[in-house]
PDB file of C-alpha atoms in Angstrom:
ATOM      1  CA  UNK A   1     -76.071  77.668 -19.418  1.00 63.00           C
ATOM      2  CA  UNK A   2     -77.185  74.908 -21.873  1.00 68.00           C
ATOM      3  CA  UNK A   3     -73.046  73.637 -22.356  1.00 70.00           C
ATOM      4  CA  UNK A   4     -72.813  74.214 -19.042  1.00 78.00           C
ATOM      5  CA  UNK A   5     -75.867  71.557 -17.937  1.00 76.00           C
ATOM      6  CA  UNK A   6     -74.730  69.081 -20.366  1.00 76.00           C
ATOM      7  CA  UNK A   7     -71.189  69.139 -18.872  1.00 85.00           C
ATOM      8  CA  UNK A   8     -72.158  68.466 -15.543  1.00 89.00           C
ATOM      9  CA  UNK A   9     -73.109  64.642 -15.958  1.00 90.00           C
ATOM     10  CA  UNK A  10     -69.955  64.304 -18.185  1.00 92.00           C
ATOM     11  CA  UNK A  11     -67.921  65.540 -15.460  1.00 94.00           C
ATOM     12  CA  UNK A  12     -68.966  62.287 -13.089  1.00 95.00           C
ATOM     13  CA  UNK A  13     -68.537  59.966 -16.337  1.00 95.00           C
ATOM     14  CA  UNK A  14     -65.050  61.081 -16.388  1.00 96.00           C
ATOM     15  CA  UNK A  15     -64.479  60.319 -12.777  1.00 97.00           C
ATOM     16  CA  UNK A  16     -65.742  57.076 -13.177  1.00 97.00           C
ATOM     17  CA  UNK A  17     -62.662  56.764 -16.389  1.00 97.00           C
ATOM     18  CA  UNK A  18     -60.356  58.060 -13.592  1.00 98.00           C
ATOM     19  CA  UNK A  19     -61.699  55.895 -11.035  1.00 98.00           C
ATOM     20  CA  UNK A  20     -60.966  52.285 -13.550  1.00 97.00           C
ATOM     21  CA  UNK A  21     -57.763  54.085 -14.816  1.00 98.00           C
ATOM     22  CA  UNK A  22     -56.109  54.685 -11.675  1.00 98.00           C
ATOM     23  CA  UNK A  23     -57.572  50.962 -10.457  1.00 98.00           C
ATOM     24  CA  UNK A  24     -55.581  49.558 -13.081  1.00 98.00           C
ATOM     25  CA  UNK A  25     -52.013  51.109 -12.552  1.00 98.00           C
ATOM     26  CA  UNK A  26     -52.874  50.446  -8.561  1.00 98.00           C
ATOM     27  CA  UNK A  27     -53.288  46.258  -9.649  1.00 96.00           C
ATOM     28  CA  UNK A  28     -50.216  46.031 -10.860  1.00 95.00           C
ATOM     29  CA  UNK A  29     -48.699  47.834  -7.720  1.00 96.00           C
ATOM     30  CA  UNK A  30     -50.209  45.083  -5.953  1.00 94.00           C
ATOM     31  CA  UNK A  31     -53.107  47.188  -4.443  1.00 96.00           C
ATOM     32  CA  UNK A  32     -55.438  44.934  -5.321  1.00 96.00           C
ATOM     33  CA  UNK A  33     -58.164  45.644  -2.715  1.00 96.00           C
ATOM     34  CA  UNK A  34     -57.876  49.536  -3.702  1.00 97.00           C
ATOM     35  CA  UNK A  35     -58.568  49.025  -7.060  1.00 98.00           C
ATOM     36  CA  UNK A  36     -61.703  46.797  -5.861  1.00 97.00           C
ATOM     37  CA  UNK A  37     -62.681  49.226  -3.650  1.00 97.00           C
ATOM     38  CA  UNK A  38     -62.455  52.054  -6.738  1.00 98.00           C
ATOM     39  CA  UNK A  39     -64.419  50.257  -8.978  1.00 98.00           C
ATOM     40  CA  UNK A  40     -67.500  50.580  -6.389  1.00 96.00           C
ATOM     41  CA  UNK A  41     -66.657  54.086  -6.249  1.00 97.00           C
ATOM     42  CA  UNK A  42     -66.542  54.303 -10.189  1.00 97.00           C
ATOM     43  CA  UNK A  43     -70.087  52.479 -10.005  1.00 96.00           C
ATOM     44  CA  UNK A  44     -71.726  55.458  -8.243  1.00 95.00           C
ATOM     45  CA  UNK A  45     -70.199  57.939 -10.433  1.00 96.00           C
ATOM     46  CA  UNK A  46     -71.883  55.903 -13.167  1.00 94.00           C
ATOM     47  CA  UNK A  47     -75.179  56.091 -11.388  1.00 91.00           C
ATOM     48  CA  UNK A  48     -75.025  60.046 -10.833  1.00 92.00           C
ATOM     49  CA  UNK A  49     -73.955  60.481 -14.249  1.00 90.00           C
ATOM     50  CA  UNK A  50     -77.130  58.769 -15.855  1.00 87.00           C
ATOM     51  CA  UNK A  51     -79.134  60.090 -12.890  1.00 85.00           C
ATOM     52  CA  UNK A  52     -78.236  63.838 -13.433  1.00 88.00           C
ATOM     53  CA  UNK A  53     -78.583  63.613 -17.090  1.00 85.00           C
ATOM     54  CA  UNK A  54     -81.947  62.507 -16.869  1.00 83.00           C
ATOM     55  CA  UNK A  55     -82.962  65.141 -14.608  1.00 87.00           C
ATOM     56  CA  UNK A  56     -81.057  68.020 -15.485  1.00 84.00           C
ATOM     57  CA  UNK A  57     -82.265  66.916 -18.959  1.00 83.00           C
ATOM     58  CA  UNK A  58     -79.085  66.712 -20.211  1.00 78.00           C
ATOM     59  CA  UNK A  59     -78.597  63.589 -22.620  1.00 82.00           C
ATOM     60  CA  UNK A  60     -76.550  63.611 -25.510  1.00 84.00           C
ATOM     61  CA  UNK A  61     -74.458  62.005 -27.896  1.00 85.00           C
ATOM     62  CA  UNK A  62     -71.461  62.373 -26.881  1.00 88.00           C
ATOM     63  CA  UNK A  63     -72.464  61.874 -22.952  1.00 88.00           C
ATOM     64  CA  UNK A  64     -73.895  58.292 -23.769  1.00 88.00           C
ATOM     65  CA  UNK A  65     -70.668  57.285 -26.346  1.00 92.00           C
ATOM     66  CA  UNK A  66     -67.934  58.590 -23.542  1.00 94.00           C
ATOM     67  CA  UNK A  67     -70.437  56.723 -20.389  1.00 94.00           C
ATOM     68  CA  UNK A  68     -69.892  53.366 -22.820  1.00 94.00           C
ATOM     69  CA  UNK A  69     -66.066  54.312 -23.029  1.00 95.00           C
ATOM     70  CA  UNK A  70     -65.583  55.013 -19.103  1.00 97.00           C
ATOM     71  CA  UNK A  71     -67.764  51.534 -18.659  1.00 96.00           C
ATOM     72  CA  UNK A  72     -65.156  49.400 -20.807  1.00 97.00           C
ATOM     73  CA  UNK A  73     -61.839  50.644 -18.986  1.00 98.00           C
ATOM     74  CA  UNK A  74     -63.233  50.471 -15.833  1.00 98.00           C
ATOM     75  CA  UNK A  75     -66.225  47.882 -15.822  1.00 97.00           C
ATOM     76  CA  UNK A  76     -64.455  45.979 -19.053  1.00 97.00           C
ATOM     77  CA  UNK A  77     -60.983  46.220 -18.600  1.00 98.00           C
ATOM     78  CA  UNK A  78     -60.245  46.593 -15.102  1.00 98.00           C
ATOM     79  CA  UNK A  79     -62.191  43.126 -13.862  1.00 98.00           C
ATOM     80  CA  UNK A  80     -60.416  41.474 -16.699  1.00 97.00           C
ATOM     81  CA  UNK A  81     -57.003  42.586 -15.206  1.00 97.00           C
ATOM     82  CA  UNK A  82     -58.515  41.802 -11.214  1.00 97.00           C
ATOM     83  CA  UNK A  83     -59.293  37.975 -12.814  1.00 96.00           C
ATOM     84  CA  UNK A  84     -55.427  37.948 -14.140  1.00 95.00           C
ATOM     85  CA  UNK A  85     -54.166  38.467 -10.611  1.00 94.00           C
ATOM     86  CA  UNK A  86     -56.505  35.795  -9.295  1.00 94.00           C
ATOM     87  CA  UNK A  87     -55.924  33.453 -11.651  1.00 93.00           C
ATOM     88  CA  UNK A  88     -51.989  33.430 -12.446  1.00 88.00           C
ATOM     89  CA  UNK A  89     -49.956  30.749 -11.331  1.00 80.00           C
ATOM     90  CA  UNK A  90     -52.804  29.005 -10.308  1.00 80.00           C
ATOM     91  CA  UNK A  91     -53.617  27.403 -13.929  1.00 76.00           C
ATOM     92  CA  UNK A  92     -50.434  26.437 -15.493  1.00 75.00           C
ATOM     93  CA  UNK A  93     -52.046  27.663 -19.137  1.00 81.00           C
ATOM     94  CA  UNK A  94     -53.151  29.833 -20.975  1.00 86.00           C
ATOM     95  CA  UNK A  95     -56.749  29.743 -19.254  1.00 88.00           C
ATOM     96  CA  UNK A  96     -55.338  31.936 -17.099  1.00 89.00           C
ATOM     97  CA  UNK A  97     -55.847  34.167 -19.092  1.00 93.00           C
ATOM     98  CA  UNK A  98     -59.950  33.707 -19.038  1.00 93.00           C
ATOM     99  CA  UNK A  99     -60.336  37.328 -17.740  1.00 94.00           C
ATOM    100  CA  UNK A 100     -59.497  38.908 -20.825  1.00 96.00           C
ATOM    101  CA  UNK A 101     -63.322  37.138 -22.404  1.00 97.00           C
ATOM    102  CA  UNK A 102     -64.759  40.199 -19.401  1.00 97.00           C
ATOM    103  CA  UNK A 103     -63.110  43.111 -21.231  1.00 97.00           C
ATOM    104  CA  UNK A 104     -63.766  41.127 -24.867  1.00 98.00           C
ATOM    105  CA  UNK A 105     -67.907  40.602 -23.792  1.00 97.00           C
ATOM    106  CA  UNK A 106     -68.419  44.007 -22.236  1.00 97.00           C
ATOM    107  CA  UNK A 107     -67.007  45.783 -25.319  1.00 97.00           C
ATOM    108  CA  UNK A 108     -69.736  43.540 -27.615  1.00 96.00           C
ATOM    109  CA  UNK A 109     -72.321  44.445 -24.622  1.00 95.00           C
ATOM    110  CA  UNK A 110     -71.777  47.650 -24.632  1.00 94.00           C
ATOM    111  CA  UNK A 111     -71.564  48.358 -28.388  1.00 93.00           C
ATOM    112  CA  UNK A 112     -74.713  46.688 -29.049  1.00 90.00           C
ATOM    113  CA  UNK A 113     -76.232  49.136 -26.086  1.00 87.00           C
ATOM    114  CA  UNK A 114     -75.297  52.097 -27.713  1.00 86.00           C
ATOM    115  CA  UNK A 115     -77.383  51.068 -31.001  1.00 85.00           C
ATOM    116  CA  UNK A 116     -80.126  49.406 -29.181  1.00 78.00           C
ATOM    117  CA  UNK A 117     -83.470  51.948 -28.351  1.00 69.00           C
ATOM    118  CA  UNK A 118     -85.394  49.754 -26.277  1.00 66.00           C
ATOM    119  CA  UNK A 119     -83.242  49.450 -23.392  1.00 59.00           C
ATOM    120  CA  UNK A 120     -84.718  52.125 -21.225  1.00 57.00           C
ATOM    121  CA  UNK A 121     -86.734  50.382 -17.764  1.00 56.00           C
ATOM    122  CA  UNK A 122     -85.124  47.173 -18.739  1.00 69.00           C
ATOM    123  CA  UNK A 123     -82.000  45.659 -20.086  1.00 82.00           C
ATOM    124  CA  UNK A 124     -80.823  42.978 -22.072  1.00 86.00           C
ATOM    125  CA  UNK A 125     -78.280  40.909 -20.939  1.00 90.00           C
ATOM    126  CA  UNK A 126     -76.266  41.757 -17.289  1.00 93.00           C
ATOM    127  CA  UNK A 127     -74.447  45.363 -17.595  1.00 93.00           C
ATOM    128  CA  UNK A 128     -71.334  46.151 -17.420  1.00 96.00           C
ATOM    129  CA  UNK A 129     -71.545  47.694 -14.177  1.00 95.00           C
ATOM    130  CA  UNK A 130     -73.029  44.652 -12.706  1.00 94.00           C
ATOM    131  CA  UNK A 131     -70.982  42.611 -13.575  1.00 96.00           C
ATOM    132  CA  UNK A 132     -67.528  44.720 -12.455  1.00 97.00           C
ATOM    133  CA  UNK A 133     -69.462  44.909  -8.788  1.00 96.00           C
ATOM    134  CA  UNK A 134     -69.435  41.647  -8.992  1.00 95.00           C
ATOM    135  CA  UNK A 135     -65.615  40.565  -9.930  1.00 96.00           C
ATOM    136  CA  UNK A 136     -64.446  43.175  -7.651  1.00 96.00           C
ATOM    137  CA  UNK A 137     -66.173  41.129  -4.919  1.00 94.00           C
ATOM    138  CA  UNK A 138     -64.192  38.106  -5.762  1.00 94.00           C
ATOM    139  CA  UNK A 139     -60.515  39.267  -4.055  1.00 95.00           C
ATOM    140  CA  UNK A 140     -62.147  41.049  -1.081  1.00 93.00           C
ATOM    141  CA  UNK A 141     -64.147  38.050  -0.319  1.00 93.00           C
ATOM    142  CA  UNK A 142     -61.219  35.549  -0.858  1.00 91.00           C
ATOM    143  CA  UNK A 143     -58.905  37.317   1.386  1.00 88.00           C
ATOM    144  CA  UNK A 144     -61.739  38.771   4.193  1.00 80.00           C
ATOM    145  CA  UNK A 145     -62.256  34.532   5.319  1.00 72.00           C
ATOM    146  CA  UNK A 146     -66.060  34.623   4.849  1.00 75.00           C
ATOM    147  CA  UNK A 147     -68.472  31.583   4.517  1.00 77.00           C
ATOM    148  CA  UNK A 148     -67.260  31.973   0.492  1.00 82.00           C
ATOM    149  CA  UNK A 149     -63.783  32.601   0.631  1.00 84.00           C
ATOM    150  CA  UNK A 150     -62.570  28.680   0.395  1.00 84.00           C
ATOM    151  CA  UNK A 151     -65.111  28.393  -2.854  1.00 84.00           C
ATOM    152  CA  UNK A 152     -64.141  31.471  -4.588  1.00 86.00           C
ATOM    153  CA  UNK A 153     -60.105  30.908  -3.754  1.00 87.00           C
ATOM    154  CA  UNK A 154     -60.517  28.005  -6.400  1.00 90.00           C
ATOM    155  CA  UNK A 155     -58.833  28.503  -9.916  1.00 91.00           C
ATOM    156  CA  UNK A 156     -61.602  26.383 -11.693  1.00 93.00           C
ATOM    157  CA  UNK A 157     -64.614  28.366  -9.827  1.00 93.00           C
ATOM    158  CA  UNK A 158     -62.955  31.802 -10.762  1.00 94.00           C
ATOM    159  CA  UNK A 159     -62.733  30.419 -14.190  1.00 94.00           C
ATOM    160  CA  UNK A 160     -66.504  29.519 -14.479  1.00 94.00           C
ATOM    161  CA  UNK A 161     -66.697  32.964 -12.851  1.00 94.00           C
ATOM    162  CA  UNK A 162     -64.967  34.585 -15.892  1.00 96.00           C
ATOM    163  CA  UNK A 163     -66.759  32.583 -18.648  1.00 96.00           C
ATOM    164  CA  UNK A 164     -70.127  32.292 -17.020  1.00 95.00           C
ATOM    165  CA  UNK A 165     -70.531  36.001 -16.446  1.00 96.00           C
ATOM    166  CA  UNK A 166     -69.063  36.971 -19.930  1.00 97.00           C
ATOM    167  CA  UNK A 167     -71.769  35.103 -21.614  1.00 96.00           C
ATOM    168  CA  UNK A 168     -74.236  36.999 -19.283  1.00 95.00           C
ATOM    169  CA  UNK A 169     -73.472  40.170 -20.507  1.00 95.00           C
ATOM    170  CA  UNK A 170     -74.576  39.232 -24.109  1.00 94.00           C
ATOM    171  CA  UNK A 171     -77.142  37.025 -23.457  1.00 92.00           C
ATOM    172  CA  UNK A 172     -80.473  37.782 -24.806  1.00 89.00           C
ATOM    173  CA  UNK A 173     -82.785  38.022 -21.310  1.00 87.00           C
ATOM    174  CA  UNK A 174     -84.246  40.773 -19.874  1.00 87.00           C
ATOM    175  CA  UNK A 175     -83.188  42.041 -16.498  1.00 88.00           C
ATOM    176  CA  UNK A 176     -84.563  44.726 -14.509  1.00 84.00           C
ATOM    177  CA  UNK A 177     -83.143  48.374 -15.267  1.00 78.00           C
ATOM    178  CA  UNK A 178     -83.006  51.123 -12.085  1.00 71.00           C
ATOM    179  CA  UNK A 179     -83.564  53.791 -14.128  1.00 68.00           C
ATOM    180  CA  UNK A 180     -86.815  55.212 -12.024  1.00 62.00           C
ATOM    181  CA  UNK A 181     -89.322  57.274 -14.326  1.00 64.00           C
ATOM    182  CA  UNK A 182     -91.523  57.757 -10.943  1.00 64.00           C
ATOM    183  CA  UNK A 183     -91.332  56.395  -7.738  1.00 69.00           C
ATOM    184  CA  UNK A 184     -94.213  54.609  -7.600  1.00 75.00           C
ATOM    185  CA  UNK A 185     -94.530  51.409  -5.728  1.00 71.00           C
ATOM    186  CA  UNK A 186     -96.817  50.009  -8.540  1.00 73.00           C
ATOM    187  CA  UNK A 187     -94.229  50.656 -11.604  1.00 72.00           C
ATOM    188  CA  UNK A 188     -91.428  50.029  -9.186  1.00 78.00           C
ATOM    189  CA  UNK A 189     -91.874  47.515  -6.764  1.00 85.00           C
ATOM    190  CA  UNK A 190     -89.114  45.021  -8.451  1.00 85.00           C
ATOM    191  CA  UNK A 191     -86.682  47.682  -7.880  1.00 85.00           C
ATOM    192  CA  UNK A 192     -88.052  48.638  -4.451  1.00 89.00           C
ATOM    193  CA  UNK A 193     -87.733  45.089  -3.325  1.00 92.00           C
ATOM    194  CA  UNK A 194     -84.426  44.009  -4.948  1.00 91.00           C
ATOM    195  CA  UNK A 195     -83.071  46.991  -2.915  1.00 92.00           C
ATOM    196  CA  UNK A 196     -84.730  45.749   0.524  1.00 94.00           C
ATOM    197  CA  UNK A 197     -83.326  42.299   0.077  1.00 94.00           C
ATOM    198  CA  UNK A 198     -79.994  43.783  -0.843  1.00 94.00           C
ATOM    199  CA  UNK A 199     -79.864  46.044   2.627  1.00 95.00           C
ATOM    200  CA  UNK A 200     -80.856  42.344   4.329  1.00 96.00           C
ATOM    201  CA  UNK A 201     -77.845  40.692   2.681  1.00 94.00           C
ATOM    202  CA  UNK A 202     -75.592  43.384   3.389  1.00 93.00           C
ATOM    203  CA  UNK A 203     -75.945  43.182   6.977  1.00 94.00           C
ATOM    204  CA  UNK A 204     -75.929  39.748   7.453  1.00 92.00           C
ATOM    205  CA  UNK A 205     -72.894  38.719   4.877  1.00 90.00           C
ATOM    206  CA  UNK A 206     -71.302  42.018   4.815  1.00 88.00           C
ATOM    207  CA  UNK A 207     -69.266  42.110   1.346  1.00 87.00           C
ATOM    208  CA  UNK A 208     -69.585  38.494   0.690  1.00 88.00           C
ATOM    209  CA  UNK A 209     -73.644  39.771   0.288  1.00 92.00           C
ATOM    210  CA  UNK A 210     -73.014  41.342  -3.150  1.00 90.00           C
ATOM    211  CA  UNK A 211     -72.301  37.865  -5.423  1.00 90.00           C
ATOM    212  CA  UNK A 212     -76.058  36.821  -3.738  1.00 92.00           C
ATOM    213  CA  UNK A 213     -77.509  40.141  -4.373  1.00 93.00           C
ATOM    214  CA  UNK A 214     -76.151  39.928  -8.465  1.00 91.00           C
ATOM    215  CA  UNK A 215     -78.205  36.795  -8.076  1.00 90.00           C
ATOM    216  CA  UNK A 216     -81.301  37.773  -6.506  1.00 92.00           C
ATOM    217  CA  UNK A 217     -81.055  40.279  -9.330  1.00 91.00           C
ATOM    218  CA  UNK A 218     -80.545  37.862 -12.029  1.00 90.00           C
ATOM    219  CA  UNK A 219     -83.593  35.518 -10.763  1.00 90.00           C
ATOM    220  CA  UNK A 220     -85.640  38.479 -10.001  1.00 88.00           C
ATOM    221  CA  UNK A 221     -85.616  39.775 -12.941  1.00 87.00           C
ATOM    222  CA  UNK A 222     -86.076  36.538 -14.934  1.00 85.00           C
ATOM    223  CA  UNK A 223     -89.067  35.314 -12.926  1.00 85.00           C
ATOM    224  CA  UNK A 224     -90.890  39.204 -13.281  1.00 77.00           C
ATOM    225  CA  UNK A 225     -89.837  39.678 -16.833  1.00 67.00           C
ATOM    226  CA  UNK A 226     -93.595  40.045 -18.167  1.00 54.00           C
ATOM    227  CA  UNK A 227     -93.821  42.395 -15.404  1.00 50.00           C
ATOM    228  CA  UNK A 228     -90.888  45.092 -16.720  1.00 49.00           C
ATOM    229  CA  UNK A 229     -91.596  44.382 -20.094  1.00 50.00           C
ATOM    230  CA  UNK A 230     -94.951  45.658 -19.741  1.00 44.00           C
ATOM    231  CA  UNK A 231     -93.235  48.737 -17.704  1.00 42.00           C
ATOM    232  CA  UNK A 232     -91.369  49.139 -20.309  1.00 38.00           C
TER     233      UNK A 232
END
């Protein structure tokens, strides 16, 4: 039963791999917004995968080295090639080519993960995850004609995008972590009300919500970093 267990949260990593693999061959069919729309799907097989490990008790090695490969392809990779298809033709150099810094930054972000023990209730520097949420965003919002979609239709602005949120991923801050050791509003209540605000921004801005909510994230977590230090 024990190979058995430990297979089961490998089985959603490997969806998650599927999810960013068959994103990529969909981009370059020009099914742009399904390969968006899979890398959400890829992000809660990522969840369930670290959420079933932990309560099935079911970490290992090779679980956390193959979650780290799934993350780059489809978190690293995959928003590198979405920023391509945004970007070309629209800067007449080779700054189009800014995406590729995503899939370069996420594989430094995520190697240094894999070494580093103290990211448990709290992280350092934005995850890959994160960060793939929030580039897949970026085409649905440009072509839905939201409040944003003027803004983010801009070469430079996707180009900041790119380089801004590269950096993120290495830099050396803390940010909040939702991996839950109890449910307890005391331990929790970052989490708890990052996910309230989130619900709020969802139904008011609809997809154009999730670039704010990244943000709320970022500043929440910034402004309560004694707080999930000490957590942690």
């Amino acid at each position: 039963m024990e190979p058995i267990k430990k297979a089961i949260p490998n089985l959603f990593t490997l969806a998650n791999l599927s999810c960013g693999t068959v994103g990529i061959i969909l981009s370059f069919q020009g099914e742009i917004e399904t390969a968006c729309y899979l890398i959400w799907l890829a992000a809660g097989f990522d969840f369930l995968d670290g959420f079933l490990a932990r309560i099935l008790k079911a970490q290992s090695e090779i679980g956390k080295q193959l979650d780290s490969l799934a993350d780059l392809i489809t978190f690293g990779l995959l928003p590198a090639i979405l920023y391509y298809h945004m970007l070309v033709g629209k800067i007449d150099s080779p700054l189009e080519y800014a995406g590729v810094l995503i899939a370069v930054f996420s594989a430094l972000r995520l190697a240094k993960f894999n070494v580093d023990e103290n990211q448990t209730t709290s992280f350092t520097g934005l995850t890959t995850t994160a960060n793939g949420i929030f580039t897949s965003t970026l085409p649905l919002i440009i072509v839905g004609d939201t409040f944003m979609s003027g803004s983010l239709a801009n070469e430079w602005v996707l180009f900041t995008c790119a380089i801004v949120f590269s950096l993120l991923m290495v830099a050396p801050v803390t940010l909040l972590s939702f991996k839950f050791s109890n449910f307890t509003v005391k331990d929790n209540w970052q989490r708890f009300l990052l996910i309230l605000l989130s619900i709020v921004l969802i139904v008011i801005f609809k997809t154009a919500a999730v670039p704010l909510i990244i943000v709320v994230y970022l500043l929440l977590s910034l402004l309560t970093q004694p707080a999930h230090k000490k957590i942690a």
